[in-house]
Amino acid sequence: MPHQLIYTHPDFYVFNKTQGVDFHDDNGVAGFFSQIKHSYPSEKLYPVHRLDKETSGLIIVARNLAAEQYIQQLFQASKIEKYYWAIAGNKPKQKQGRICGDMKKSRNKGWMLAKRTDNPAKTYFYSFGLGNGYRHYLLKPYTGKTHQLRVAMKSIGSPILGDDIYKGQSADRLYLHAQALRIHYQQQIIEVQLNPEHPLFKIANANATDENKKWINAPWSLNWPKL
């Protein structure tokens, strides 16, 4: 199975979804969830959230119906914090800040941020330069809308490296990875992290200053605003 098991709880699993794999089946090709179910035939598994096909990283799968319902409630109550790494080639309009706006359908299967804020997508980010023309971003979405982070990066003038839809620089993959989860589960706080193995992400990790390593090693420890 290409998707690595990262964390096991009696009520759920956390896997590392491989980049380039759809969550659902597509044209006869088994997607992430079908592959997981095939690998655990003795269990009844339930999806609780998704990642884009081109995004790698941490994803939760519930192991029973009660857990699925509870985890969905946690997402709605913002009791599951998600943190992503991204790499982009253009210098942003600002090194850190918030990105907020309604999501509106655009061309080429993409989305864009609209000025109205009836139901906004909300994201906060930090970034630092890598010294080779790239910047490393830590992204925290406060909502979970389709292509939210990719649209957010495009809106600050720094589309993600390898993002063909949002005019990022050409690359061998989309440089977006779900790196950390902080789950407030019953009476526990469960923290799961997985740094991506890809060389360019490793360079970002190696080049980080002591201050920046704080958000690499414990992103939830930063002073995140309440959006």
Coordinates of C-alpha atoms in Angstrom, one line a residue:
M1 CA 0.0 0.0 0.0
P2 CA 1.6 3.4 -1.0
H3 CA -0.1 5.3 1.8
Q4 CA 1.9 5.1 5.0
L5 CA 0.2 4.5 8.4
I6 CA 1.4 7.3 10.7
Y7 CA -0.8 7.1 13.8
T8 CA -3.2 4.5 15.2
H9 CA -6.0 5.3 17.7
P10 CA -8.8 2.9 18.7
D11 CA -11.2 5.2 16.9
F12 CA -9.2 6.4 13.9
Y13 CA -6.1 6.1 11.8
V14 CA -3.9 8.9 10.4
F15 CA -2.3 8.1 7.0
N16 CA 0.2 9.9 4.8
K17 CA -1.7 10.2 1.5
T18 CA 0.6 9.9 -1.5
Q19 CA 0.8 12.9 -3.9
G20 CA -1.0 12.3 -7.2
V21 CA -3.7 10.0 -5.9
D22 CA -7.4 11.0 -6.0
F23 CA -9.4 10.6 -2.8
H24 CA -12.2 8.9 -4.7
D25 CA -12.0 6.4 -7.5
D26 CA -11.5 8.0 -10.9
N27 CA -12.2 6.3 -14.3
G28 CA -11.7 2.8 -12.9
V29 CA -8.6 3.8 -10.9
A30 CA -8.8 3.1 -7.2
G31 CA -8.6 6.2 -5.1
F32 CA -7.0 6.7 -1.7
F33 CA -10.1 5.6 0.3
S34 CA -10.7 2.5 -1.8
Q35 CA -7.0 1.5 -1.4
I36 CA -7.2 2.0 2.4
K37 CA -10.4 -0.1 2.6
H38 CA -8.8 -2.9 0.6
S39 CA -5.8 -2.9 3.0
Y40 CA -8.1 -3.2 6.1
P41 CA -10.8 -5.7 4.9
S42 CA -11.8 -6.7 8.5
E43 CA -12.7 -3.1 9.4
K44 CA -15.6 -0.7 8.5
L45 CA -13.8 2.6 7.7
Y46 CA -15.3 6.0 7.3
P47 CA -13.9 9.1 5.5
V48 CA -14.0 12.3 7.6
H49 CA -12.1 14.8 5.3
R50 CA -10.2 14.9 2.0
L51 CA -7.0 16.2 0.4
D52 CA -6.7 17.3 -3.2
K53 CA -5.3 14.8 -5.6
E54 CA -2.0 16.7 -6.0
T55 CA -1.6 17.3 -2.2
S56 CA 0.3 14.9 0.0
G57 CA 0.2 14.5 3.7
L58 CA -1.8 13.6 6.8
I59 CA -5.4 12.5 6.5
I60 CA -7.7 11.0 9.2
V61 CA -9.9 7.9 8.6
A62 CA -12.5 6.9 11.2
R63 CA -12.7 3.3 12.4
N64 CA -16.3 3.3 13.5
L65 CA -19.5 5.3 12.8
A66 CA -19.5 7.0 16.3
A67 CA -16.0 8.2 15.7
E68 CA -16.9 9.5 12.2
Q69 CA -19.7 11.5 13.7
Y70 CA -17.6 12.8 16.6
I71 CA -14.7 13.8 14.3
Q72 CA -17.1 15.7 12.0
Q73 CA -18.3 17.6 15.0
L74 CA -14.7 18.4 16.0
F75 CA -14.0 19.8 12.5
Q76 CA -17.1 22.0 12.7
A77 CA -16.0 23.2 16.2
S78 CA -12.4 23.9 15.0
K79 CA -11.1 21.3 17.4
I80 CA -9.0 19.7 14.7
E81 CA -6.2 22.1 13.6
K82 CA -4.5 21.5 10.3
Y83 CA -1.1 22.8 9.2
Y84 CA 0.3 22.7 5.7
W85 CA 3.7 23.3 4.1
A86 CA 4.0 25.0 0.7
I87 CA 6.8 26.2 -1.4
A88 CA 6.5 29.1 -3.9
G89 CA 8.8 31.0 -6.2
N90 CA 7.5 34.5 -6.1
K91 CA 8.0 37.0 -3.2
P92 CA 4.7 37.5 -1.5
K93 CA 3.0 40.9 -0.9
Q94 CA 3.6 40.2 2.8
K95 CA 5.7 37.6 4.8
Q96 CA 2.9 36.7 7.1
G97 CA -0.8 37.5 7.5
R98 CA -4.3 36.5 6.8
I99 CA -6.2 35.7 3.6
C100 CA -9.9 36.0 3.7
G101 CA -12.7 36.1 1.0
D102 CA -15.5 34.1 -0.6
M103 CA -14.6 31.3 -3.0
K104 CA -16.0 31.8 -6.5
K105 CA -15.8 29.5 -9.5
S106 CA -13.4 30.7 -12.2
R107 CA -12.0 29.2 -15.5
N108 CA -10.0 26.0 -16.0
K109 CA -11.6 24.1 -13.1
G110 CA -10.3 26.7 -10.7
W111 CA -11.5 29.0 -8.1
M112 CA -10.9 32.6 -7.1
L113 CA -11.4 34.9 -4.1
A114 CA -14.4 37.2 -4.3
K115 CA -14.7 40.5 -2.5
R116 CA -17.9 39.6 -0.8
T117 CA -17.6 37.8 2.6
D118 CA -20.9 36.0 3.1
N119 CA -19.1 32.7 3.7
P120 CA -15.4 33.4 3.5
A121 CA -12.5 31.0 3.2
K122 CA -10.0 31.9 6.0
T123 CA -6.3 31.2 6.0
Y124 CA -3.3 32.5 8.0
F125 CA 0.3 32.1 7.0
Y126 CA 3.9 32.5 7.9
S127 CA 6.9 32.4 5.5
F128 CA 10.6 32.6 5.2
G129 CA 13.1 32.8 2.3
L130 CA 15.1 29.8 1.4
G131 CA 18.0 31.7 -0.3
N132 CA 17.5 30.0 -3.7
G133 CA 14.6 32.0 -5.1
Y134 CA 12.0 30.1 -3.2
R135 CA 9.9 30.7 0.0
H136 CA 8.7 28.2 2.5
Y137 CA 5.2 28.7 3.8
L138 CA 3.3 27.5 6.9
L139 CA -0.4 27.6 6.2
K140 CA -3.2 27.2 8.7
P141 CA -6.7 27.0 7.1
Y142 CA -9.6 28.0 9.4
T143 CA -12.1 26.7 6.9
G144 CA -12.1 23.7 4.6
K145 CA -13.1 24.8 1.1
T146 CA -12.0 23.3 -2.2
H147 CA -8.6 24.6 -3.4
Q148 CA -8.6 27.1 -0.5
L149 CA -4.9 27.1 0.1
R150 CA -4.0 27.1 -3.6
V151 CA -6.3 30.1 -4.2
A152 CA -5.0 31.9 -1.1
M153 CA -1.4 31.6 -2.3
K154 CA -2.4 32.9 -5.8
S155 CA -4.1 35.8 -4.2
I156 CA -0.9 37.1 -2.4
G157 CA 1.0 36.8 -5.7
S158 CA 2.8 33.6 -4.8
P159 CA 1.1 30.6 -6.4
I160 CA 2.4 27.3 -5.2
L161 CA 5.3 25.7 -7.1
G162 CA 4.0 23.1 -9.5
D163 CA 0.4 24.5 -9.4
D164 CA -0.7 24.4 -13.1
I165 CA -4.2 25.6 -12.4
Y166 CA -3.2 28.7 -10.5
K167 CA -0.1 29.6 -12.7
G168 CA 2.6 28.4 -10.3
Q169 CA 6.1 27.8 -11.6
S170 CA 6.5 24.5 -13.4
A171 CA 7.8 21.6 -11.2
D172 CA 7.7 17.9 -10.7
R173 CA 4.8 18.0 -8.3
L174 CA 2.5 20.4 -6.4
Y175 CA 4.5 21.6 -3.4
L176 CA 1.7 21.4 -0.9
H177 CA 1.8 19.0 2.0
A178 CA -0.5 18.5 5.0
Q179 CA 2.3 18.4 7.6
A180 CA 0.6 18.5 11.0
L181 CA -2.6 17.8 12.8
R182 CA -3.6 18.8 16.4
I183 CA -6.7 16.9 17.4
H184 CA -8.7 17.7 20.6
Y185 CA -10.1 14.2 21.0
Q186 CA -12.2 13.6 24.1
Q187 CA -9.9 14.3 27.0
Q188 CA -6.7 14.1 24.9
I189 CA -4.7 16.5 22.7
I190 CA -3.2 14.4 19.9
E191 CA -0.4 15.9 17.9
V192 CA 0.7 14.2 14.6
Q193 CA 3.4 15.5 12.3
L194 CA 5.1 14.2 9.1
N195 CA 7.8 16.2 7.3
P196 CA 7.7 15.4 3.6
E197 CA 10.6 13.4 2.2
H198 CA 10.9 15.4 -1.1
P199 CA 14.4 17.0 -1.4
L200 CA 13.1 20.6 -1.9
F201 CA 11.1 20.3 1.3
K202 CA 14.1 18.9 3.1
I203 CA 16.1 21.9 2.0
A204 CA 13.5 24.1 3.5
N205 CA 13.8 22.3 6.8
A206 CA 17.6 22.3 6.8
N207 CA 17.8 26.1 5.9
A208 CA 15.4 27.2 8.7
T209 CA 16.7 29.4 11.4
D210 CA 16.2 28.5 15.1
E211 CA 13.2 30.8 15.2
N212 CA 11.7 29.3 12.1
K213 CA 12.3 25.8 13.4
K214 CA 9.8 26.5 16.1
W215 CA 7.0 26.5 13.6
I216 CA 8.4 23.6 11.8
N217 CA 8.6 21.4 14.9
A218 CA 5.5 22.7 16.7
P219 CA 3.3 24.9 14.5
W220 CA 0.5 25.0 17.0
S221 CA 2.8 26.8 19.5
L222 CA 2.8 30.0 17.4
N223 CA 0.5 32.9 18.3
W224 CA -2.2 32.2 15.7
P225 CA -5.0 34.8 15.6
K226 CA -8.6 33.9 15.9
L227 CA -10.1 34.7 12.4

